[in-house]
Coordinates of C-alpha atoms in Angstrom, one line a residue:
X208 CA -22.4 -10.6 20.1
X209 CA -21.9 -7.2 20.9
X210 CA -19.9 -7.3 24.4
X211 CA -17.0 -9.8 22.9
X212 CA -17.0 -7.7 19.7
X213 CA -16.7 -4.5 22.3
X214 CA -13.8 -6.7 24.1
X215 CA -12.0 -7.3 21.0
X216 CA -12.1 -3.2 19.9
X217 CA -11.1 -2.1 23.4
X218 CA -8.1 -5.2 23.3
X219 CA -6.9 -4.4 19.5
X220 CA -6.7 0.2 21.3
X221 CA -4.6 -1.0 24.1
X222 CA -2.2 -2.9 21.8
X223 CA -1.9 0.1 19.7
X224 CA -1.4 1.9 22.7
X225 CA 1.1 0.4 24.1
X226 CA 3.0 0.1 21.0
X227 CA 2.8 4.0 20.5
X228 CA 4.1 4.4 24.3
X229 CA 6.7 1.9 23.6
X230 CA 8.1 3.8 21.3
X231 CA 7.5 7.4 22.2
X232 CA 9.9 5.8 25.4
X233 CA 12.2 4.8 22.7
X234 CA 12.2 8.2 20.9
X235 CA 12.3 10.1 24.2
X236 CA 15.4 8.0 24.9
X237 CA 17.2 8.5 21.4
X238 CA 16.1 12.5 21.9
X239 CA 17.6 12.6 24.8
X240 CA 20.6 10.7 23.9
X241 CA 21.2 13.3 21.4
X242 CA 20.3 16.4 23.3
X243 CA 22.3 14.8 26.0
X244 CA 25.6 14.2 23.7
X245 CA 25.5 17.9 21.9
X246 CA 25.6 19.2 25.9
X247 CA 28.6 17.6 25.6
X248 CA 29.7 18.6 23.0
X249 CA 28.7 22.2 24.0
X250 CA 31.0 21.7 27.4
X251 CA 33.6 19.7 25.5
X252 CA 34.6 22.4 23.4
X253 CA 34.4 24.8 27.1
X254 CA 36.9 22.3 28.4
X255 CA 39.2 22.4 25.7
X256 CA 39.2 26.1 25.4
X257 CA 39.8 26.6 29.0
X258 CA 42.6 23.9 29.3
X259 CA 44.4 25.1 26.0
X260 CA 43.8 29.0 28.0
X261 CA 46.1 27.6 31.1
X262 CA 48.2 25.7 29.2
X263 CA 49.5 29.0 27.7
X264 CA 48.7 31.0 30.8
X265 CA 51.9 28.4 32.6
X266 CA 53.6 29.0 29.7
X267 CA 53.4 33.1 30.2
X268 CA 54.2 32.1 34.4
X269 CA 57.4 31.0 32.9
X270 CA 58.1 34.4 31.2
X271 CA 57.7 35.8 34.8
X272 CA 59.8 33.2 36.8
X273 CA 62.7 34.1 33.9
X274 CA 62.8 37.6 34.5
X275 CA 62.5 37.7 38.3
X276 CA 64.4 34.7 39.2
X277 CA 67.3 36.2 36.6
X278 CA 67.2 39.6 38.1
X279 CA 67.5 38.2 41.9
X280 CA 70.6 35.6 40.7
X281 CA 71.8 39.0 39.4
X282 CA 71.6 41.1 42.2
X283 CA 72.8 38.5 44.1
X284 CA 75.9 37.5 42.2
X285 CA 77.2 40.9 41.7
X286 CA 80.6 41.3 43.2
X287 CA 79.1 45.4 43.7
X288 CA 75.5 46.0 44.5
X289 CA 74.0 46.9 41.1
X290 CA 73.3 50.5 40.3
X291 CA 70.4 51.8 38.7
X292 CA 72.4 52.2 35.5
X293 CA 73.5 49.1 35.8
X294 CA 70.4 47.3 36.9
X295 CA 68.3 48.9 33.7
X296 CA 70.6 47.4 31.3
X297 CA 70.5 44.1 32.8
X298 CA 66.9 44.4 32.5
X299 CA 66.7 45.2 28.8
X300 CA 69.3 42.7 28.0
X301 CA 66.7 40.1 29.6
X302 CA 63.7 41.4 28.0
X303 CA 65.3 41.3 24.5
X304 CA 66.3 37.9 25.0
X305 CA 62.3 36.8 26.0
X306 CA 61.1 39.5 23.6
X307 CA 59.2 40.6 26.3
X308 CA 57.7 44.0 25.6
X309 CA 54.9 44.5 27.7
X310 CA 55.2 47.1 31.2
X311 CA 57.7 45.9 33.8
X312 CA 59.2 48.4 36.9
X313 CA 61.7 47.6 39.7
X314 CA 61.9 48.9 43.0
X315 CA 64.4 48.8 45.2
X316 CA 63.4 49.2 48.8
X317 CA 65.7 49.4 52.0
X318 CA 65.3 47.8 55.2
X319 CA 63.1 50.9 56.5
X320 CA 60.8 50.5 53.9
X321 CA 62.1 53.7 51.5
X322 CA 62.0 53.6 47.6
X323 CA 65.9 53.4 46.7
X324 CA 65.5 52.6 42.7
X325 CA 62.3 53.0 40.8
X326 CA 63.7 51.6 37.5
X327 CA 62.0 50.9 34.1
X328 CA 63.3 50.0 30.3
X329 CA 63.4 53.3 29.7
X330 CA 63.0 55.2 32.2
X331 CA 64.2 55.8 36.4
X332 CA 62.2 57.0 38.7
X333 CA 59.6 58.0 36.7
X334 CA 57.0 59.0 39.1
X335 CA 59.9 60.5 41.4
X336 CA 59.3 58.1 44.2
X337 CA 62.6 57.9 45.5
X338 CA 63.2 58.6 49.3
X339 CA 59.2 57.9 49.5
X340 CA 58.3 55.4 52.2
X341 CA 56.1 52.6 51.6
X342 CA 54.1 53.1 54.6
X343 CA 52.3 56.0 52.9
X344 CA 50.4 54.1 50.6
X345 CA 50.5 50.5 51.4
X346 CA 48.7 49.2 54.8
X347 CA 50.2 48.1 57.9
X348 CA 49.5 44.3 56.9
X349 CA 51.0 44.7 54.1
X350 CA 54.4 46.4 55.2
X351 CA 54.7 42.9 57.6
X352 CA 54.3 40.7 55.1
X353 CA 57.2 42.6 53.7
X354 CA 58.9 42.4 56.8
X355 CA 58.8 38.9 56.3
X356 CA 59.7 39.1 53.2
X357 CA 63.3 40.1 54.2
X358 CA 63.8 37.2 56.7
X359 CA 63.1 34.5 53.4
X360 CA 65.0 33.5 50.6
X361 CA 62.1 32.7 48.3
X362 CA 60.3 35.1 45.4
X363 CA 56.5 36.2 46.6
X364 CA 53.8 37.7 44.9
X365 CA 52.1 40.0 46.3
X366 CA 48.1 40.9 45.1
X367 CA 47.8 42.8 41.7
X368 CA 48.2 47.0 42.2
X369 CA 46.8 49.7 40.0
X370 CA 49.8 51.4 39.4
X371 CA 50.3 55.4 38.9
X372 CA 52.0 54.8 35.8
X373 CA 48.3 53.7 34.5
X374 CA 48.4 49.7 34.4
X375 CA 48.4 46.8 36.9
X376 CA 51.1 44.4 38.0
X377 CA 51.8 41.7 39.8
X378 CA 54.6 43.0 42.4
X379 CA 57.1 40.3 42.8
X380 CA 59.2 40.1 45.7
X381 CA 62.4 39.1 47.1
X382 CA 64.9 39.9 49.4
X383 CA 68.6 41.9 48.7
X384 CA 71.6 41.6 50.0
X385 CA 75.3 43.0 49.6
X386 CA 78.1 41.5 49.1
X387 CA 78.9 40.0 52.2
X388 CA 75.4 38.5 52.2
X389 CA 73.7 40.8 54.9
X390 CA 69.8 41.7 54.1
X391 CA 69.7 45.3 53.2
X392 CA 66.1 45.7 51.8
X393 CA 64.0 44.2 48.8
X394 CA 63.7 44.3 45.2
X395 CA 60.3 44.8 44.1
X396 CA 59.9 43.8 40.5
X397 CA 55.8 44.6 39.1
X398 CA 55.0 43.3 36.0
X399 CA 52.1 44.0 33.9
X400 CA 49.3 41.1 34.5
X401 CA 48.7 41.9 31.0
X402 CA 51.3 40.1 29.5
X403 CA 50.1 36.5 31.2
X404 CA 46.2 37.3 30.8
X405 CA 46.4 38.2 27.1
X406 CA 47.4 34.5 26.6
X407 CA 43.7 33.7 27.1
X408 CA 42.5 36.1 24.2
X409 CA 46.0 35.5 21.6
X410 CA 43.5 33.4 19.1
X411 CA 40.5 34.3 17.3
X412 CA 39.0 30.7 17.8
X413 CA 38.8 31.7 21.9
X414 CA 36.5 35.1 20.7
X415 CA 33.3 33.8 21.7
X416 CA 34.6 32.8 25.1
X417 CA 34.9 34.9 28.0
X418 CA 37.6 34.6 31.2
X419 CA 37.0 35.6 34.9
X420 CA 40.3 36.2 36.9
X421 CA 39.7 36.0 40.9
X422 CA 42.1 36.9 43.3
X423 CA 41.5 35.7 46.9
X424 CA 38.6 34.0 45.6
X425 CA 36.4 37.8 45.8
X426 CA 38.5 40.2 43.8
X427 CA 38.4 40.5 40.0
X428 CA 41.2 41.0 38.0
X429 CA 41.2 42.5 34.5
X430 CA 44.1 43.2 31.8
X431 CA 43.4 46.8 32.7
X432 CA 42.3 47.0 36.7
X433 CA 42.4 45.1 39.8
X434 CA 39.2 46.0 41.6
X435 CA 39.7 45.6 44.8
X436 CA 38.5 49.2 46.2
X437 CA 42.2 51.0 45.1
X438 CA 42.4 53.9 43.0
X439 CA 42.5 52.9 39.4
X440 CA 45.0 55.1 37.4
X441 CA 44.2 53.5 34.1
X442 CA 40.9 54.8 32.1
X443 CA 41.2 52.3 29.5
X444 CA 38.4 49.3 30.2
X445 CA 39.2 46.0 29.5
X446 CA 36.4 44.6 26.7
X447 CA 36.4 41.5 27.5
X448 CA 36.1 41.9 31.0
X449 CA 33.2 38.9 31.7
X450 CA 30.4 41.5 33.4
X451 CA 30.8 43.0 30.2
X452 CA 28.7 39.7 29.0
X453 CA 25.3 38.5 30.8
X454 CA 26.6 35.4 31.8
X455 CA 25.5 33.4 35.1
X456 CA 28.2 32.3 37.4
X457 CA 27.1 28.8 37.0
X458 CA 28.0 28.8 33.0
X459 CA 31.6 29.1 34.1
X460 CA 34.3 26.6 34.9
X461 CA 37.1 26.8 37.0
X462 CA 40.3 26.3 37.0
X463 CA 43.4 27.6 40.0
X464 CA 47.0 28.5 39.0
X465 CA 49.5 29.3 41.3
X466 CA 51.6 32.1 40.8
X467 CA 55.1 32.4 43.2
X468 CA 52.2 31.6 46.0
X469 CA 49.6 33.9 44.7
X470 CA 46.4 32.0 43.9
X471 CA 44.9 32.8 40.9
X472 CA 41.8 31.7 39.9
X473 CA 40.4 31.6 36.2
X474 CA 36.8 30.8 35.1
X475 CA 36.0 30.0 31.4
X476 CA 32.6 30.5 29.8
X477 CA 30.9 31.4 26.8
X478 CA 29.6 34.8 26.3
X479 CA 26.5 33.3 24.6
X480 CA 25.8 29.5 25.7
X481 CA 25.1 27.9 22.5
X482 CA 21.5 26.4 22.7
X483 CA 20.9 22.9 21.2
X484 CA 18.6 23.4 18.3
X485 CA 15.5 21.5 19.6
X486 CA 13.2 22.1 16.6
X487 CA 14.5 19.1 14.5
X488 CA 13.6 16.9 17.7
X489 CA 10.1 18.6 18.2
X490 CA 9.3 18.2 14.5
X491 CA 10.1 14.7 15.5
X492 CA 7.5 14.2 18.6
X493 CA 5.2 16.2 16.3
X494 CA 5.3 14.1 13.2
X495 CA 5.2 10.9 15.8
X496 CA 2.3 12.5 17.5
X497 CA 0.5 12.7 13.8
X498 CA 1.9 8.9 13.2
X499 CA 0.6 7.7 16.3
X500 CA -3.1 10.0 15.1
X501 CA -3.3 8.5 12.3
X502 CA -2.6 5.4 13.6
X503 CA -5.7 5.2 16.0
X504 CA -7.7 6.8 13.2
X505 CA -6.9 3.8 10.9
X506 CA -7.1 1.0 13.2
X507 CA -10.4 2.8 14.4
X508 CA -11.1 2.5 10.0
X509 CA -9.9 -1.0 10.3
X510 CA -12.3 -2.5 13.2
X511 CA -15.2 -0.3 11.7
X512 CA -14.6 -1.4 8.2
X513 CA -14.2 -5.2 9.6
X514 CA -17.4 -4.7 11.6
X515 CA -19.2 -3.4 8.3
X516 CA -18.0 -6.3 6.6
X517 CA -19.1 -8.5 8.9
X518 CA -22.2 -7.2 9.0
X519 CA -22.8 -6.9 5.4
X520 CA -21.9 -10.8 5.1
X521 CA -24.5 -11.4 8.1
X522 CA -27.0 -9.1 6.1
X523 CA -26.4 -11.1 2.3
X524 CA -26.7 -14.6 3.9
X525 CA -30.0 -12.7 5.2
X526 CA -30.7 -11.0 2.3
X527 CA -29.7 -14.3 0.0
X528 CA -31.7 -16.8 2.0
X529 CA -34.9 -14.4 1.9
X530 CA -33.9 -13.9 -1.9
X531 CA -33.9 -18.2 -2.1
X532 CA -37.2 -17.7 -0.6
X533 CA -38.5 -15.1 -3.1
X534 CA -37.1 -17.1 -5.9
X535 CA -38.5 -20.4 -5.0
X536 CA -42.1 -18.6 -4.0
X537 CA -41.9 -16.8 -8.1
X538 CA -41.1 -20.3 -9.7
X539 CA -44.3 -21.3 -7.4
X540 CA -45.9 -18.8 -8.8
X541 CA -45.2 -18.3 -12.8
X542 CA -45.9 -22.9 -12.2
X543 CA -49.1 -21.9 -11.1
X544 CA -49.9 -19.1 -13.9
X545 CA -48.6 -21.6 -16.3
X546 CA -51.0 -24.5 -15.0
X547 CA -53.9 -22.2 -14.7
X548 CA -53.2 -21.5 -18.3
X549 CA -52.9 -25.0 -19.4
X550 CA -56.1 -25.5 -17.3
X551 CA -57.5 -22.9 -19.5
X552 CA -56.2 -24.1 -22.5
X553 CA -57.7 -27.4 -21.6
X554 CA -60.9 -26.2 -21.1
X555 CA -61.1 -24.2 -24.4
X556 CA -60.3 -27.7 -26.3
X557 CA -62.8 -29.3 -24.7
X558 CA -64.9 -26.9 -25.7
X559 CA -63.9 -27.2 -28.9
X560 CA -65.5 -30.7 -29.1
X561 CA -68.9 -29.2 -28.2
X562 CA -69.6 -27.2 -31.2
X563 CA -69.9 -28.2 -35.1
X564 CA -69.9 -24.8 -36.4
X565 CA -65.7 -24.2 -37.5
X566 CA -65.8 -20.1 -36.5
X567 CA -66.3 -21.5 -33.4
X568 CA -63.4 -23.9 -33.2
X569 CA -61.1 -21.5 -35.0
X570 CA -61.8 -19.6 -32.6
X571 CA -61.0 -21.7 -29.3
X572 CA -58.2 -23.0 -31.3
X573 CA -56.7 -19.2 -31.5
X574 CA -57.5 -18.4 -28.5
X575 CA -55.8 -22.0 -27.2
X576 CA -52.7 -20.8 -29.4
X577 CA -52.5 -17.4 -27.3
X578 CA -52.6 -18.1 -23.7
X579 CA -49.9 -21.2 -24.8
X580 CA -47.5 -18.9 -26.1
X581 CA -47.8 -16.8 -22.2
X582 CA -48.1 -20.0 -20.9
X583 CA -44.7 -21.2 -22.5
X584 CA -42.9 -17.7 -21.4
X585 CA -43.9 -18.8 -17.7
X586 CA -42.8 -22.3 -18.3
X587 CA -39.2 -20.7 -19.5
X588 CA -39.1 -18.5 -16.2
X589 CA -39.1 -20.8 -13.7
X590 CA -36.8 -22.8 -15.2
X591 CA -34.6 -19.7 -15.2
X592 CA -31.8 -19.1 -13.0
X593 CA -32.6 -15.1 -12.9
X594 CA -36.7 -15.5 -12.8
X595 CA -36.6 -12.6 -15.2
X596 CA -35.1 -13.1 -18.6
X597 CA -36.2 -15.7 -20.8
X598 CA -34.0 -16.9 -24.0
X599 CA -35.5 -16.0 -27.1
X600 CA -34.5 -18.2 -29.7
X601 CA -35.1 -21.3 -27.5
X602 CA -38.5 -20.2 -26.4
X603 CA -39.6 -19.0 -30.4
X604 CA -38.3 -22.5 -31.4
X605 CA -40.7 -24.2 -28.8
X606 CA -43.5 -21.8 -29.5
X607 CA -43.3 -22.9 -33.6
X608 CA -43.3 -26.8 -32.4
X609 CA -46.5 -25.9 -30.4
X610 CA -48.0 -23.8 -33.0
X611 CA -47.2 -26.6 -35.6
X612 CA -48.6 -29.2 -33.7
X613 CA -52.0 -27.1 -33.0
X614 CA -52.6 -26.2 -36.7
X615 CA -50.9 -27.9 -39.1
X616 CA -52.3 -29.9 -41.5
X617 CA -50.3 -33.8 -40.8
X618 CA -49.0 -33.3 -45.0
X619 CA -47.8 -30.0 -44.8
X620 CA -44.0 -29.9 -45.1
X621 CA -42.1 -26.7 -43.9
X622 CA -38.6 -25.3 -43.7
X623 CA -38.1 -23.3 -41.0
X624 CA -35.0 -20.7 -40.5
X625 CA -34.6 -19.1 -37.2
X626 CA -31.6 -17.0 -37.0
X627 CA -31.7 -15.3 -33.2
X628 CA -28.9 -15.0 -31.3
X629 CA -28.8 -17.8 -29.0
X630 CA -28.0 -15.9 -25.9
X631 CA -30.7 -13.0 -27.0
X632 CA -32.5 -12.4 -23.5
X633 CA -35.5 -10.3 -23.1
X634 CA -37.6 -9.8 -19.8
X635 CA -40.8 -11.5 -19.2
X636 CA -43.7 -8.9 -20.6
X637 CA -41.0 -8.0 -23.8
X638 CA -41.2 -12.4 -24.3
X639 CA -44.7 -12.4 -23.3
X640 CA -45.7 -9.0 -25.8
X641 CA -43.0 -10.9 -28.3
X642 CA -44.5 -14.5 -27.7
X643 CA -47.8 -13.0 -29.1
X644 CA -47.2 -11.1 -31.7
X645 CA -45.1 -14.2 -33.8
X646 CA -48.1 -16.8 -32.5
X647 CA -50.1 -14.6 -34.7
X648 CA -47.8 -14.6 -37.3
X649 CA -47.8 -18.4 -37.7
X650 CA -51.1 -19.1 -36.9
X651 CA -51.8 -17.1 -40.1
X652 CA -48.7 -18.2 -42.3
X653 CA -49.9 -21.7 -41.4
X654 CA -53.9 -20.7 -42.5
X655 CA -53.3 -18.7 -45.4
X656 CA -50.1 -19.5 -46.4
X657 CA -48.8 -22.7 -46.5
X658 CA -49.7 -25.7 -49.1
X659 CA -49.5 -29.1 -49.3
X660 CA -48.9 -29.2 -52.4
X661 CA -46.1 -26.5 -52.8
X662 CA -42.5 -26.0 -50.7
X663 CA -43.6 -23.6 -47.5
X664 CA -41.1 -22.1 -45.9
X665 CA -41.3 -19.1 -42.9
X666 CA -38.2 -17.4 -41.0
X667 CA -37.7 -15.4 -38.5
X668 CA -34.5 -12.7 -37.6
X669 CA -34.3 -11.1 -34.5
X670 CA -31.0 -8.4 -35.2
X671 CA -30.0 -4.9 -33.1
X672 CA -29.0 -2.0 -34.4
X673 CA -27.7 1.1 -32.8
X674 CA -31.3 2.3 -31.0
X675 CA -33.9 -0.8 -31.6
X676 CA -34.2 -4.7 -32.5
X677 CA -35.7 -5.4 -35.5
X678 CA -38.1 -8.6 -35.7
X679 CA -38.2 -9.9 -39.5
X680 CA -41.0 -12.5 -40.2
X681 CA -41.7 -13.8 -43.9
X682 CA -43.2 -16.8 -45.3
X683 CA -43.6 -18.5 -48.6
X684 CA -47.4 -17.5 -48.6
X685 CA -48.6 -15.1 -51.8
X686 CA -49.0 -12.8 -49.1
X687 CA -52.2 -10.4 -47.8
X688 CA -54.2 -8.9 -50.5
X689 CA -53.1 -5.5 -52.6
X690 CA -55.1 -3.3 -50.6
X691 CA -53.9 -4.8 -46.8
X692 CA -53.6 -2.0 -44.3
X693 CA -52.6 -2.9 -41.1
X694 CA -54.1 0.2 -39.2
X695 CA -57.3 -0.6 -40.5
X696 CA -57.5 -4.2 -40.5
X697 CA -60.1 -5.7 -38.6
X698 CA -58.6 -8.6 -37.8
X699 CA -58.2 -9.5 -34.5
X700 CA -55.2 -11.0 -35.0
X701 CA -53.9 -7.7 -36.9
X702 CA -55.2 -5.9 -34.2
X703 CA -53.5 -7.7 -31.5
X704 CA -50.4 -7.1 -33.4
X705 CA -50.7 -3.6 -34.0
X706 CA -51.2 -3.3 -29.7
X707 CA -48.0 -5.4 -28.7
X708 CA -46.2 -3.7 -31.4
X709 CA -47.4 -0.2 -29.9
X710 CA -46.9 -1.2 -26.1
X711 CA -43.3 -2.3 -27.4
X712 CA -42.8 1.4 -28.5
X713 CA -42.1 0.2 -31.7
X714 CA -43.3 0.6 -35.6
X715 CA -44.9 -2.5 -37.9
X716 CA -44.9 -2.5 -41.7
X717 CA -45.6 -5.1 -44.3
X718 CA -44.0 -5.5 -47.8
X719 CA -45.3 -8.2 -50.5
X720 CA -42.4 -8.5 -52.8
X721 CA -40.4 -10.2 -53.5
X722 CA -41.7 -12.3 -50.1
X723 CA -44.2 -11.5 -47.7
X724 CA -42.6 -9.6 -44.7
X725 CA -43.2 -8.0 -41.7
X726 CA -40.7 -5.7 -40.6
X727 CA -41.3 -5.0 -36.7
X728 CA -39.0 -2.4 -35.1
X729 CA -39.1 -2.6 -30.9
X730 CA -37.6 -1.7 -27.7
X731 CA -37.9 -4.1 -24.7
X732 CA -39.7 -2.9 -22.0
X733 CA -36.7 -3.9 -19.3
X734 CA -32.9 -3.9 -20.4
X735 CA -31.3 -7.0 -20.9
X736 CA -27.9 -7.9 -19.3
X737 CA -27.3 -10.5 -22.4
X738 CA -29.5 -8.6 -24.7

């Protein structure tokens, strides 16, 4: 029995395992799932930032294509080569229609490579480089790119400079020529790279994203500086700059504009990654970890309480066949005791029939009374479902018909009133102690008290009060002489009274009038369930 009971636990464990994998896979996946689709989230909101960022960036490459492509249709179209008087107020006249206010200069450089006009809003030649030649400060490579600059008809952007004038452009270029068309130099228009990056910073829902701006893929570019090993003439410091921010290279995303052939590119990433709060989803491997627990601890409840109950059945079939057995052996036994005692009884009445002197007789007929009335508590037992209780009023009822039969006189009439509770129980010894002390009462009522020529009448009341029963016995005797006392009766009968009274733990008192009564107060020795 063991080994298929052990086969059955070990099946009923891996169901429950595999239940509680199946769905911790399940809640891994939906965990996941939702990890997985606030990372989105997360780089959805990076995407649209940094689309919306060069979406307005082309917008602000448009502000720079005006201005330079008007000032080259201007130059030009001129019927005169522009002055520098003339040339500033065409300038203004552009920038108050764009409302452009940011830093803007224009060179003017001939054919050798010498400044000619060095013209802002406000100002010309501020930093009196006029008659300077661009050799001295830009490199070789650079003065033959603007060589071939001269032999094109297209605008060109050059890399950012840090200007002297304390900011950084983007120097536009494109070639001049008079009016009979002939290339005599370049303009050189530089316009503050402020003005297009500030587009990625204009609102406040972009503050908690930073911007990388690469030239040639190596060289960064702020609204302040263009590193790129010059001499920086500006001592402001962009605050937004990205290294300002720890943020890994791979946070960012990239994106490449193309400015009049200038490359630009522009990364986008936030200068704190938000985290996806993962406490809600370990709570929730946590509380299915304590499910899953509790679980195994109640299916571990479940198979001990069903073994339990198995074996407690298996032990109260034992437990009620051997109590069968038990039962069946006491029936055997209180038949015995009771056919011993009717043995006994027999033998007393033969007895009887051997003497002529009536003491003698009285005697075996009292004694003959007595072990009937233990006899008759036996006889009740075994016909008793419990083996333990016997029913009073049915067993007094049977003990008067004996003790009627044994000692009345054939033409003695009596009335009898019994008033017991008819499911009044008491335990064997209590019925036995009982059984002897009312024999005695009507073995006497019916010697001393009764008369054939009078009504006779006994009774007999068995009531409970709060602590004890209370026996009440009377007959329609005159009743025991003036100067009866029960304690010092001699008797035998009153004596044997007076002991079952005592083992009963109760009290016995007689009263003449108006009838003659005993009043017995008891406790049973066992406690009745139907008492």
């Amino acid at each position: 029995m063991l080994l298929p009971n052990f086969d059955k636990k070990i099946k009923y464990y891996l169901i429950a395992l595999i239940i509680i994998i199946t769905g911790a896979y399940f809640l891994n996946n939906v965990v996941t799932s939702n990890i997985n689709l606030e990372n989105q989230k997360i780089e959805a909101q990076l995407d649209k930032t940094h689309n919306d960022a060069i979406i307005n960036a082309k917008a602000g490459i448009q502000v720079y294509a005006t201005i330079v492509s008007s000032l080259k249709s201007f130059t030009n179209n001129s019927e005169e080569f522009p002055s520098e008087k003339l040339l500033q107020k065409y300038l203004n006249d552009i920038l108050k229609e764009i409302k452009f206010n940011d830093s803007i200069l224009i060179n003017y450089i001939d054919k050798d490579h010498y400044f000619r006009y060095i013209i802002t809003p406000k100002q010309i030649d501020p930093q009196n480089l006029k008659g300077i030649n661009v050799s001295s400060f830009r490199s070789k490579e650079r003065i033959e790119e603007l060589e071939r600059i001269l032999l094109s008809e297209d605008i060109r952007i050059f890399s950012p400079v840090n200007l002297r004038e304390g900011w950084t452009g983007f120097p536009f270029n494109f070639s001049a020529k008079n009016k009979n068309n002939e290339v005599i130099g370049y303009f050189a228009p530089i316009i503050n790279v402020k003005y297009l990056l500030d587009f990625f910073y204009e609102n406040n829902k972009y503050e908690n994203f930073a911007h990388k701006f690469v030239i040639n893929d190596t060289l960064d570019l702020t609204r302040e500086a263009f590193y790129n090993g010059s001499e920086i003439f500006n001592s402001k410091k962009d605050e937004e700059y990205y290294k300002n921010f720890d943020i890994k290279d791979s946070d960012f995303i990239y994106s490449t504009i193309e400015l009049f052939g200038l490359k630009l590119k522009i990364g986008s990433a936030f200068k704190n990654k938000p985290v996806v709060e993962k406490s809600i989803y370990n709570l929730a491997y946590i509380s299915y970890a304590l499910v899953s627990v509790l679980l195994f601890v109640a299916l571990h409840q479940y198979l001990r309480n069903r073994y339990l109950n198995k074996s407690l059945k298996t032990a109260n079939k034992d437990l009620e066949s051997n109590l069968l057995k038990i039962q069946t052996l006491i029936k055997e036994i209180h038949h015995r005791i009771k056919n011993n005692m009717q043995m006994v009884s027999g033998i007393l009445l033969m007895q009887e029939g051997e003497y002529e002197d009536e003491n003698i007789k009285k005697a075996l007929r009292d004694s003959q009374s007595r072990i009937q009335s233990m006899s008759l508590v036996h006889e009740k037992l075994y016909g008793n479902s419990t083996l333990k209780e016997v029913k009073t009023k049915e067993y007094i009822e049977q003990l008067i018909n004996f003790v009627e039969d044994t000692v009345k006189n054939k033409s003695t009439e009596i009335i009898k009133f019994i008033k017991i509770d008819k499911d009044l129980s008491f335990d064997a010894d209590t019925t036995s102690n009982l059984g002897l002390i009312i024999n005695e009462l009507i073995t006497n009522s019916f010697k001393y008290a009764f008369d054939d020529t009078k009504e006779n009448s006994l009774s007999i009341e068995i009531t409970k009060d709060s602590e004890h029963y209370k026996l009440l016995y009377k007959d329609s005797g005159s009743g025991l002489p003036d100067d009866f006392d029960i304690e010092t009766s001699e008797s035998l009968g009153m004596q044997l009274i007076s002991i079952l009274t005592e083992q009963l733990g109760g009290t016995i008192t007689y009263e003449k009038e108006p009838e003659s009564t005993f009043v017995i107060y008891f406790n049973p020795l066992e406690k009745s369930f139907h008492g």
